[in-house]
PDB file of C-alpha atoms in Angstrom:
ATOM      1  CA  MET A   1      -5.397  -1.024 -23.230  1.00 38.00           C
ATOM      2  CA  ILE A   2      -6.128  -2.028 -19.653  1.00 45.00           C
ATOM      3  CA  GLY A   3      -7.880  -5.324 -19.295  1.00 39.00           C
ATOM      4  CA  ASN A   4      -9.115  -7.310 -16.326  1.00 38.00           C
ATOM      5  CA  LEU A   5      -7.001  -8.703 -13.552  1.00 37.00           C
ATOM      6  CA  VAL A   6      -4.864 -11.659 -14.547  1.00 38.00           C
ATOM      7  CA  GLY A   7      -3.453 -14.546 -12.580  1.00 40.00           C
ATOM      8  CA  VAL A   8       0.209 -14.686 -11.678  1.00 40.00           C
ATOM      9  CA  GLY A   9       2.363 -15.847 -14.530  1.00 38.00           C
ATOM     10  CA  GLN A  10       5.833 -15.686 -16.020  1.00 39.00           C
ATOM     11  CA  ASP A  11       5.616 -12.007 -16.918  1.00 58.00           C
ATOM     12  CA  ASN A  12       4.439 -10.583 -13.613  1.00 81.00           C
ATOM     13  CA  SER A  13       5.680 -13.060 -11.002  1.00 86.00           C
ATOM     14  CA  ARG A  14       8.397 -10.615  -9.943  1.00 91.00           C
ATOM     15  CA  TRP A  15       5.626  -8.243  -8.804  1.00 95.00           C
ATOM     16  CA  VAL A  16       3.998 -10.911  -6.616  1.00 93.00           C
ATOM     17  CA  PRO A  17       6.850 -13.209  -5.491  1.00 89.00           C
ATOM     18  CA  TRP A  18       5.025 -14.449  -2.397  1.00 79.00           C
ATOM     19  CA  ASN A  19       1.790 -15.419  -4.112  1.00 72.00           C
ATOM     20  CA  ARG A  20       0.510 -18.415  -2.154  1.00 56.00           C
ATOM     21  CA  PRO A  21      -1.203 -20.777  -4.659  1.00 50.00           C
ATOM     22  CA  ALA A  22       1.465 -23.211  -5.850  1.00 37.00           C
ATOM     23  CA  ASP A  23       0.116 -23.383  -9.400  1.00 39.00           C
ATOM     24  CA  GLY A  24      -0.209 -19.587  -9.711  1.00 41.00           C
ATOM     25  CA  ALA A  25      -3.998 -19.686  -9.893  1.00 43.00           C
ATOM     26  CA  THR A  26      -6.437 -18.202  -7.431  1.00 48.00           C
ATOM     27  CA  GLN A  27      -8.464 -20.881  -5.676  1.00 56.00           C
ATOM     28  CA  THR A  28     -12.124 -20.881  -6.609  1.00 59.00           C
ATOM     29  CA  GLY A  29     -14.138 -18.411  -4.596  1.00 73.00           C
ATOM     30  CA  ARG A  30     -11.144 -16.677  -3.025  1.00 88.00           C
ATOM     31  CA  ILE A  31     -10.767 -12.922  -3.459  1.00 94.00           C
ATOM     32  CA  ARG A  32      -7.289 -11.596  -4.023  1.00 94.00           C
ATOM     33  CA  VAL A  33      -6.150  -8.725  -1.817  1.00 96.00           C
ATOM     34  CA  TYR A  34      -3.133  -7.035  -3.370  1.00 97.00           C
ATOM     35  CA  CYS A  35      -1.031  -5.602  -0.528  1.00 98.00           C
ATOM     36  CA  LEU A  36       1.138  -2.556  -1.256  1.00 98.00           C
ATOM     37  CA  PRO A  37       3.939  -1.603   1.171  1.00 95.00           C
ATOM     38  CA  HIS A  38       5.058   1.561   2.928  1.00 94.00           C
ATOM     39  CA  ALA A  39       7.975   3.705   1.749  1.00 92.00           C
ATOM     40  CA  GLY A  40      11.106   1.556   1.654  1.00 90.00           C
ATOM     41  CA  GLY A  41       9.014  -1.504   2.487  1.00 91.00           C
ATOM     42  CA  ALA A  42       9.156  -4.843   0.713  1.00 93.00           C
ATOM     43  CA  ALA A  43       6.562  -7.486  -0.084  1.00 95.00           C
ATOM     44  CA  SER A  44       7.941  -9.578   2.786  1.00 94.00           C
ATOM     45  CA  ALA A  45       6.217  -7.185   5.234  1.00 93.00           C
ATOM     46  CA  TYR A  46       2.982  -8.932   4.238  1.00 95.00           C
ATOM     47  CA  LEU A  47       4.397 -12.452   4.267  1.00 94.00           C
ATOM     48  CA  PRO A  48       2.634 -13.324   7.569  1.00 94.00           C
ATOM     49  CA  TRP A  49      -0.617 -12.262   5.901  1.00 95.00           C
ATOM     50  CA  ALA A  50       0.023 -14.465   2.878  1.00 94.00           C
ATOM     51  CA  ARG A  51       0.799 -17.447   5.100  1.00 93.00           C
ATOM     52  CA  SER A  52      -2.200 -16.965   7.363  1.00 93.00           C
ATOM     53  CA  THR A  53      -5.338 -19.058   6.999  1.00 92.00           C
ATOM     54  CA  ASP A  54      -7.420 -16.899   9.372  1.00 93.00           C
ATOM     55  CA  GLN A  55      -9.560 -15.511   6.523  1.00 95.00           C
ATOM     56  CA  PRO A  56     -10.061 -18.494   4.172  1.00 93.00           C
ATOM     57  CA  ASP A  57     -12.082 -16.533   1.613  1.00 93.00           C
ATOM     58  CA  LEU A  58      -9.258 -14.025   1.009  1.00 95.00           C
ATOM     59  CA  ASP A  59      -5.952 -14.555  -0.763  1.00 94.00           C
ATOM     60  CA  TRP A  60      -3.424 -11.999   0.543  1.00 96.00           C
ATOM     61  CA  VAL A  61      -0.967 -11.197  -2.257  1.00 95.00           C
ATOM     62  CA  PRO A  62       2.074  -9.092  -1.247  1.00 97.00           C
ATOM     63  CA  VAL A  63       3.267  -6.816  -4.057  1.00 97.00           C
ATOM     64  CA  GLU A  64       6.986  -6.247  -4.647  1.00 97.00           C
ATOM     65  CA  ILE A  65       7.833  -2.937  -6.290  1.00 96.00           C
ATOM     66  CA  PRO A  66      11.267  -2.251  -7.815  1.00 96.00           C
ATOM     67  CA  GLY A  67      14.242  -1.376  -5.636  1.00 94.00           C
ATOM     68  CA  ARG A  68      13.658  -3.576  -2.591  1.00 92.00           C
ATOM     69  CA  GLY A  69      13.274  -7.168  -1.400  1.00 92.00           C
ATOM     70  CA  SER A  70      13.507  -9.651  -4.243  1.00 93.00           C
ATOM     71  CA  ARG A  71      13.927  -6.713  -6.671  1.00 95.00           C
ATOM     72  CA  LEU A  72      16.756  -5.002  -4.812  1.00 91.00           C
ATOM     73  CA  ARG A  73      18.958  -4.870  -7.910  1.00 92.00           C
ATOM     74  CA  GLU A  74      16.358  -2.850  -9.818  1.00 94.00           C
ATOM     75  CA  ALA A  75      16.254   0.934  -9.647  1.00 94.00           C
ATOM     76  CA  PRO A  76      13.279   2.323  -7.692  1.00 94.00           C
ATOM     77  CA  LEU A  77      10.680   4.137  -9.753  1.00 94.00           C
ATOM     78  CA  THR A  78      10.726   7.886  -9.255  1.00 90.00           C
ATOM     79  CA  THR A  79       7.183   9.062 -10.020  1.00 95.00           C
ATOM     80  CA  MET A  80       3.681   7.904  -9.136  1.00 96.00           C
ATOM     81  CA  ASP A  81       2.857   7.853 -12.848  1.00 95.00           C
ATOM     82  CA  GLU A  82       5.619   5.324 -13.480  1.00 96.00           C
ATOM     83  CA  LEU A  83       4.705   3.165 -10.512  1.00 97.00           C
ATOM     84  CA  ALA A  84       0.940   3.123 -11.065  1.00 96.00           C
ATOM     85  CA  ASP A  85       1.294   2.467 -14.788  1.00 95.00           C
ATOM     86  CA  ALA A  86       3.829  -0.316 -14.189  1.00 95.00           C
ATOM     87  CA  LEU A  87       1.525  -2.010 -11.670  1.00 95.00           C
ATOM     88  CA  ILE A  88      -1.435  -1.760 -14.006  1.00 94.00           C
ATOM     89  CA  GLY A  89       0.607  -3.176 -16.865  1.00 92.00           C
ATOM     90  CA  ALA A  90       1.834  -6.072 -14.753  1.00 92.00           C
ATOM     91  CA  LEU A  91      -1.369  -7.045 -12.933  1.00 91.00           C
ATOM     92  CA  PHE A  92      -4.311  -5.630 -14.861  1.00 89.00           C
ATOM     93  CA  ALA A  93      -3.871  -6.683 -18.466  1.00 79.00           C
ATOM     94  CA  GLY A  94      -5.177  -9.959 -19.796  1.00 69.00           C
ATOM     95  CA  PRO A  95      -8.216 -12.224 -19.774  1.00 62.00           C
ATOM     96  CA  PRO A  96     -11.030 -11.725 -17.238  1.00 54.00           C
ATOM     97  CA  ALA A  97     -10.543 -13.056 -13.728  1.00 63.00           C
ATOM     98  CA  GLU A  98     -12.123 -12.799 -10.275  1.00 78.00           C
ATOM     99  CA  PRO A  99     -12.896  -9.596  -8.303  1.00 90.00           C
ATOM    100  CA  PHE A 100      -9.975  -8.137  -6.367  1.00 95.00           C
ATOM    101  CA  VAL A 101      -9.160  -5.716  -3.566  1.00 97.00           C
ATOM    102  CA  LEU A 102      -6.355  -3.165  -3.291  1.00 98.00           C
ATOM    103  CA  LEU A 103      -4.836  -2.644   0.158  1.00 98.00           C
ATOM    104  CA  GLY A 104      -2.054  -0.159   0.802  1.00 98.00           C
ATOM    105  CA  HIS A 105      -0.281   1.102   3.893  1.00 97.00           C
ATOM    106  CA  SER A 106       1.258   4.588   4.089  1.00 94.00           C
ATOM    107  CA  MET A 107       2.849   5.112   0.638  1.00 95.00           C
ATOM    108  CA  GLY A 108       1.006   1.987  -0.475  1.00 97.00           C
ATOM    109  CA  ALA A 109      -2.328   3.687   0.270  1.00 98.00           C
ATOM    110  CA  TYR A 110      -1.580   6.412  -2.267  1.00 97.00           C
ATOM    111  CA  VAL A 111      -0.379   3.875  -4.821  1.00 98.00           C
ATOM    112  CA  ALA A 112      -3.515   1.780  -4.344  1.00 98.00           C
ATOM    113  CA  HIS A 113      -5.743   4.839  -4.721  1.00 97.00           C
ATOM    114  CA  GLU A 114      -3.926   5.985  -7.844  1.00 96.00           C
ATOM    115  CA  VAL A 115      -4.183   2.530  -9.431  1.00 97.00           C
ATOM    116  CA  ALA A 116      -7.915   2.384  -8.647  1.00 97.00           C
ATOM    117  CA  ARG A 117      -8.414   5.885 -10.047  1.00 95.00           C
ATOM    118  CA  ARG A 118      -6.618   5.049 -13.291  1.00 95.00           C
ATOM    119  CA  LEU A 119      -8.435   1.762 -13.757  1.00 94.00           C
ATOM    120  CA  GLU A 120     -11.786   3.501 -13.461  1.00 94.00           C
ATOM    121  CA  ALA A 121     -10.706   6.331 -15.756  1.00 93.00           C
ATOM    122  CA  ALA A 122      -9.755   3.754 -18.393  1.00 91.00           C
ATOM    123  CA  GLY A 123     -13.097   1.978 -18.077  1.00 90.00           C
ATOM    124  CA  ALA A 124     -11.485  -1.121 -16.591  1.00 90.00           C
ATOM    125  CA  PRO A 125     -13.012  -3.093 -13.705  1.00 89.00           C
ATOM    126  CA  ALA A 126     -12.501  -1.298 -10.397  1.00 90.00           C
ATOM    127  CA  PRO A 127     -11.445  -2.984  -7.154  1.00 95.00           C
ATOM    128  CA  LEU A 128     -14.201  -4.562  -5.114  1.00 96.00           C
ATOM    129  CA  CYS A 129     -13.026  -2.091  -2.488  1.00 97.00           C
ATOM    130  CA  LEU A 130     -10.017   0.028  -1.625  1.00 98.00           C
ATOM    131  CA  VAL A 131      -8.371  -0.376   1.803  1.00 98.00           C
ATOM    132  CA  VAL A 132      -6.106   2.519   2.819  1.00 98.00           C
ATOM    133  CA  SER A 133      -4.055   2.468   5.995  1.00 98.00           C
ATOM    134  CA  GLY A 134      -1.781   4.865   7.857  1.00 96.00           C
ATOM    135  CA  ALA A 135      -2.160   7.711   5.367  1.00 96.00           C
ATOM    136  CA  ARG A 136      -3.811  11.105   5.168  1.00 95.00           C
ATOM    137  CA  ALA A 137      -6.296  11.551   2.358  1.00 93.00           C
ATOM    138  CA  PRO A 138      -4.934  12.967  -0.923  1.00 91.00           C
ATOM    139  CA  GLY A 139      -4.736  16.745  -0.797  1.00 87.00           C
ATOM    140  CA  SER A 140      -4.328  16.908   2.994  1.00 89.00           C
ATOM    141  CA  PRO A 141      -1.517  18.996   4.499  1.00 84.00           C
ATOM    142  CA  VAL A 142       1.733  17.072   4.919  1.00 77.00           C
ATOM    143  CA  GLU A 143       2.802  16.691   8.545  1.00 69.00           C
ATOM    144  CA  ARG A 144       6.541  16.418   7.940  1.00 73.00           C
ATOM    145  CA  THR A 145       8.910  16.789   4.990  1.00 80.00           C
ATOM    146  CA  LEU A 146      11.215  13.789   5.191  1.00 84.00           C
ATOM    147  CA  HIS A 147      12.778  13.303   1.772  1.00 87.00           C
ATOM    148  CA  THR A 148      15.122  16.303   2.058  1.00 84.00           C
ATOM    149  CA  LEU A 149      16.450  15.489   5.541  1.00 88.00           C
ATOM    150  CA  PRO A 150      20.153  14.647   5.915  1.00 88.00           C
ATOM    151  CA  ASP A 151      20.798  10.941   6.470  1.00 85.00           C
ATOM    152  CA  THR A 152      21.238  11.230  10.234  1.00 83.00           C
ATOM    153  CA  GLU A 153      18.007  13.185  10.705  1.00 88.00           C
ATOM    154  CA  LEU A 154      16.118  10.872   8.370  1.00 85.00           C
ATOM    155  CA  ILE A 155      17.244   7.849  10.378  1.00 81.00           C
ATOM    156  CA  GLU A 156      16.082   9.534  13.597  1.00 82.00           C
ATOM    157  CA  ALA A 157      12.697  10.276  12.000  1.00 82.00           C
ATOM    158  CA  LEU A 158      12.320   6.649  10.912  1.00 80.00           C
ATOM    159  CA  VAL A 159      13.133   5.408  14.413  1.00 78.00           C
ATOM    160  CA  GLU A 160      10.525   7.797  15.830  1.00 78.00           C
ATOM    161  CA  LEU A 161       7.833   6.498  13.476  1.00 75.00           C
ATOM    162  CA  GLY A 162       8.404   2.910  14.580  1.00 69.00           C
ATOM    163  CA  GLY A 163       8.220  -0.174  12.379  1.00 57.00           C
ATOM    164  CA  THR A 164      11.973  -0.343  11.789  1.00 64.00           C
ATOM    165  CA  PRO A 165      14.049  -1.528  14.771  1.00 58.00           C
ATOM    166  CA  GLU A 166      16.592   1.077  15.857  1.00 60.00           C
ATOM    167  CA  GLU A 167      19.387  -1.488  15.772  1.00 60.00           C
ATOM    168  CA  VAL A 168      18.693  -2.101  12.075  1.00 63.00           C
ATOM    169  CA  LEU A 169      18.963   1.605  11.301  1.00 63.00           C
ATOM    170  CA  ARG A 170      22.229   1.748  13.226  1.00 67.00           C
ATOM    171  CA  HIS A 171      23.729  -1.006  11.044  1.00 72.00           C
ATOM    172  CA  GLU A 172      25.857   0.869   8.502  1.00 70.00           C
ATOM    173  CA  GLU A 173      25.673  -1.711   5.698  1.00 75.00           C
ATOM    174  CA  LEU A 174      21.911  -2.118   5.995  1.00 75.00           C
ATOM    175  CA  VAL A 175      21.405   1.640   6.067  1.00 75.00           C
ATOM    176  CA  HIS A 176      23.565   1.960   2.955  1.00 75.00           C
ATOM    177  CA  LEU A 177      21.165  -0.406   1.178  1.00 78.00           C
ATOM    178  CA  MET A 178      17.933   0.964   2.628  1.00 83.00           C
ATOM    179  CA  LEU A 179      18.274   4.742   2.698  1.00 88.00           C
ATOM    180  CA  PRO A 180      18.471   5.361  -1.084  1.00 90.00           C
ATOM    181  CA  VAL A 181      15.260   3.369  -1.602  1.00 92.00           C
ATOM    182  CA  ILE A 182      13.495   5.045   1.316  1.00 91.00           C
ATOM    183  CA  ARG A 183      14.569   8.474   0.097  1.00 93.00           C
ATOM    184  CA  ALA A 184      13.467   7.667  -3.464  1.00 94.00           C
ATOM    185  CA  ASP A 185      10.040   6.574  -2.191  1.00 94.00           C
ATOM    186  CA  LEU A 186       9.694   9.655   0.004  1.00 93.00           C
ATOM    187  CA  THR A 187      10.631  11.869  -2.936  1.00 94.00           C
ATOM    188  CA  LEU A 188       8.024  10.124  -5.099  1.00 95.00           C
ATOM    189  CA  LEU A 189       5.471  10.762  -2.365  1.00 93.00           C
ATOM    190  CA  ALA A 190       6.413  14.426  -2.002  1.00 92.00           C
ATOM    191  CA  ARG A 191       5.912  14.979  -5.733  1.00 92.00           C
ATOM    192  CA  HIS A 192       2.624  13.098  -5.631  1.00 94.00           C
ATOM    193  CA  HIS A 193       1.383  15.197  -2.707  1.00 91.00           C
ATOM    194  CA  GLU A 194       2.207  18.376  -4.624  1.00 89.00           C
ATOM    195  CA  ASP A 195       0.322  17.102  -7.672  1.00 89.00           C
ATOM    196  CA  THR A 196      -2.745  15.983  -5.728  1.00 88.00           C
ATOM    197  CA  ALA A 197      -2.869  19.206  -3.705  1.00 81.00           C
ATOM    198  CA  ALA A 198      -2.873  21.196  -6.941  1.00 78.00           C
ATOM    199  CA  ARG A 199      -5.806  19.272  -8.396  1.00 79.00           C
ATOM    200  CA  ALA A 200      -7.658  18.294  -5.193  1.00 68.00           C
ATOM    201  CA  ALA A 201     -10.723  20.422  -5.965  1.00 67.00           C
ATOM    202  CA  THR A 202     -11.223  18.983  -9.444  1.00 75.00           C
ATOM    203  CA  ALA A 203      -9.902  15.435  -9.056  1.00 80.00           C
ATOM    204  CA  PRO A 204     -12.480  12.793 -10.020  1.00 87.00           C
ATOM    205  CA  ARG A 205     -13.588  10.468  -7.247  1.00 94.00           C
ATOM    206  CA  VAL A 206     -13.485   6.688  -7.462  1.00 96.00           C
ATOM    207  CA  SER A 207     -16.719   4.742  -7.265  1.00 96.00           C
ATOM    208  CA  CYS A 208     -15.387   1.775  -5.304  1.00 96.00           C
ATOM    209  CA  PRO A 209     -16.049   1.603  -1.548  1.00 98.00           C
ATOM    210  CA  VAL A 210     -13.211   2.703   0.743  1.00 98.00           C
ATOM    211  CA  LEU A 211     -12.142   1.314   4.104  1.00 98.00           C
ATOM    212  CA  ALA A 212      -9.739   3.706   5.873  1.00 98.00           C
ATOM    213  CA  LEU A 213      -7.625   2.538   8.816  1.00 98.00           C
ATOM    214  CA  GLY A 214      -5.541   4.546  11.264  1.00 97.00           C
ATOM    215  CA  GLY A 215      -3.455   4.275  14.431  1.00 96.00           C
ATOM    216  CA  THR A 216      -4.102   6.202  17.642  1.00 97.00           C
ATOM    217  CA  GLU A 217      -0.442   7.244  17.976  1.00 94.00           C
ATOM    218  CA  ASP A 218       0.410   7.677  14.290  1.00 93.00           C
ATOM    219  CA  LYS A 219       2.588  10.778  13.968  1.00 89.00           C
ATOM    220  CA  LEU A 220       2.186  11.011  10.175  1.00 89.00           C
ATOM    221  CA  ALA A 221      -1.514  10.257   9.831  1.00 93.00           C
ATOM    222  CA  ALA A 222      -3.250  10.974  13.132  1.00 93.00           C
ATOM    223  CA  PRO A 223      -6.803   9.635  13.556  1.00 95.00           C
ATOM    224  CA  GLN A 224      -8.451  12.964  12.737  1.00 95.00           C
ATOM    225  CA  TRP A 225      -7.022  12.797   9.204  1.00 95.00           C
ATOM    226  CA  ILE A 226      -8.355   9.345   8.345  1.00 97.00           C
ATOM    227  CA  ALA A 227     -11.949  10.482   7.752  1.00 96.00           C
ATOM    228  CA  GLY A 228     -10.740  12.620   4.859  1.00 95.00           C
ATOM    229  CA  TRP A 229     -10.633   9.535   2.653  1.00 97.00           C
ATOM    230  CA  GLN A 230     -14.424   9.683   2.442  1.00 97.00           C
ATOM    231  CA  ALA A 231     -14.023  12.556  -0.029  1.00 94.00           C
ATOM    232  CA  VAL A 232     -12.212  10.366  -2.594  1.00 95.00           C
ATOM    233  CA  THR A 233     -15.162   8.039  -3.254  1.00 97.00           C
ATOM    234  CA  THR A 234     -18.766   8.193  -4.359  1.00 97.00           C
ATOM    235  CA  GLY A 235     -19.264   4.737  -2.867  1.00 96.00           C
ATOM    236  CA  ARG A 236     -19.516   3.441   0.662  1.00 96.00           C
ATOM    237  CA  PHE A 237     -17.030   4.557   3.287  1.00 98.00           C
ATOM    238  CA  HIS A 238     -16.005   3.156   6.644  1.00 97.00           C
ATOM    239  CA  GLN A 239     -13.147   3.947   8.996  1.00 98.00           C
ATOM    240  CA  ARG A 240     -11.581   2.140  11.934  1.00 98.00           C
ATOM    241  CA  ILE A 241      -8.902   3.326  14.337  1.00 98.00           C
ATOM    242  CA  PHE A 242      -6.596   0.813  16.022  1.00 97.00           C
ATOM    243  CA  GLY A 243      -4.208   1.307  18.909  1.00 96.00           C
ATOM    244  CA  GLY A 244      -0.605   1.836  17.897  1.00 94.00           C
ATOM    245  CA  ASP A 245       1.858   3.966  15.963  1.00 92.00           C
ATOM    246  CA  HIS A 246       2.334   4.409  12.228  1.00 92.00           C
ATOM    247  CA  PHE A 247       2.861   0.673  11.797  1.00 92.00           C
ATOM    248  CA  PHE A 248      -0.208  -0.464  13.744  1.00 94.00           C
ATOM    249  CA  LEU A 249      -1.181  -2.471  10.661  1.00 93.00           C
ATOM    250  CA  HIS A 250       1.399  -5.158  11.339  1.00 90.00           C
ATOM    251  CA  GLY A 251       1.123  -5.013  15.118  1.00 90.00           C
ATOM    252  CA  HIS A 252      -2.600  -5.759  14.836  1.00 95.00           C
ATOM    253  CA  ARG A 253      -2.417  -7.989  11.770  1.00 96.00           C
ATOM    254  CA  ALA A 254      -5.172 -10.408  12.810  1.00 96.00           C
ATOM    255  CA  ALA A 255      -7.601  -7.632  13.787  1.00 97.00           C
ATOM    256  CA  VAL A 256      -6.874  -5.600  10.639  1.00 97.00           C
ATOM    257  CA  ALA A 257      -7.279  -8.714   8.496  1.00 97.00           C
ATOM    258  CA  GLU A 258     -10.602  -9.457  10.188  1.00 97.00           C
ATOM    259  CA  GLU A 259     -11.813  -5.879   9.662  1.00 97.00           C
ATOM    260  CA  THR A 260     -10.773  -6.010   6.009  1.00 97.00           C
ATOM    261  CA  ALA A 261     -12.405  -9.390   5.458  1.00 97.00           C
ATOM    262  CA  ALA A 262     -15.671  -8.219   7.032  1.00 96.00           C
ATOM    263  CA  TYR A 263     -15.720  -5.130   4.811  1.00 96.00           C
ATOM    264  CA  VAL A 264     -14.980  -7.187   1.695  1.00 96.00           C
ATOM    265  CA  ARG A 265     -17.801  -9.595   2.548  1.00 95.00           C
ATOM    266  CA  THR A 266     -20.162  -6.644   2.945  1.00 93.00           C
ATOM    267  CA  GLN A 267     -19.323  -5.527  -0.600  1.00 92.00           C
ATOM    268  CA  VAL A 268     -19.765  -9.031  -1.981  1.00 89.00           C
ATOM    269  CA  ALA A 269     -23.160  -9.317  -0.290  1.00 87.00           C
ATOM    270  CA  GLY A 270     -24.166  -5.967  -1.777  1.00 77.00           C
TER     271      GLY A 270
END
């Protein structure tokens, strides 16, 4: 049975290795924002967020999923069902706690949405709001098929998207470590897109408000696709487009954090 959100403890600390509070407890009045990474990304991508004090009422909590970062020795999960259920089991079972927010970029946006959808379907508390970034709405056409590309072409595609320095992707040992995880994540996404496209017309909507963010030069999720997220919720919806490529989120961290914080405060105020 799915319960309410729990604090970080022995059993789920591997999922949130960069959680800021030293004693593992959320400070009174702070709202946790669980940050889910892009395909191949690690929790460390959100480490500057976790260390920032710009938004004192939010506690940015980077999430580490298997197969990367501090969990590099673990096999990546291969389906959205596995990943969403594992996250729910790790973070959403236990005694009641404070309201929370789910934030996901690119692949993380779909994971965040799926977790929110399953929590609501199970009658568990929903996120205060859902923040999705750099992703087309579920059921939208896919711009490019990446998971089946040969290694060389996949590397070129990753360089084109930005976010990963070209010199890193030219480093043979690093590529040997990264590509299997990236390909596994992209395969998971491809399967998820097929599933959501098949049930798009009948899929239940979430009730939590949604904030959708996009980049002006994003080649995977161009600005015109961001508004589609309005169709996934019966609650409030707002969108904001920032300058930048697919990884605008990290290039405009302070502005994105401010936008997110303002939206969260709007939900708290009712």
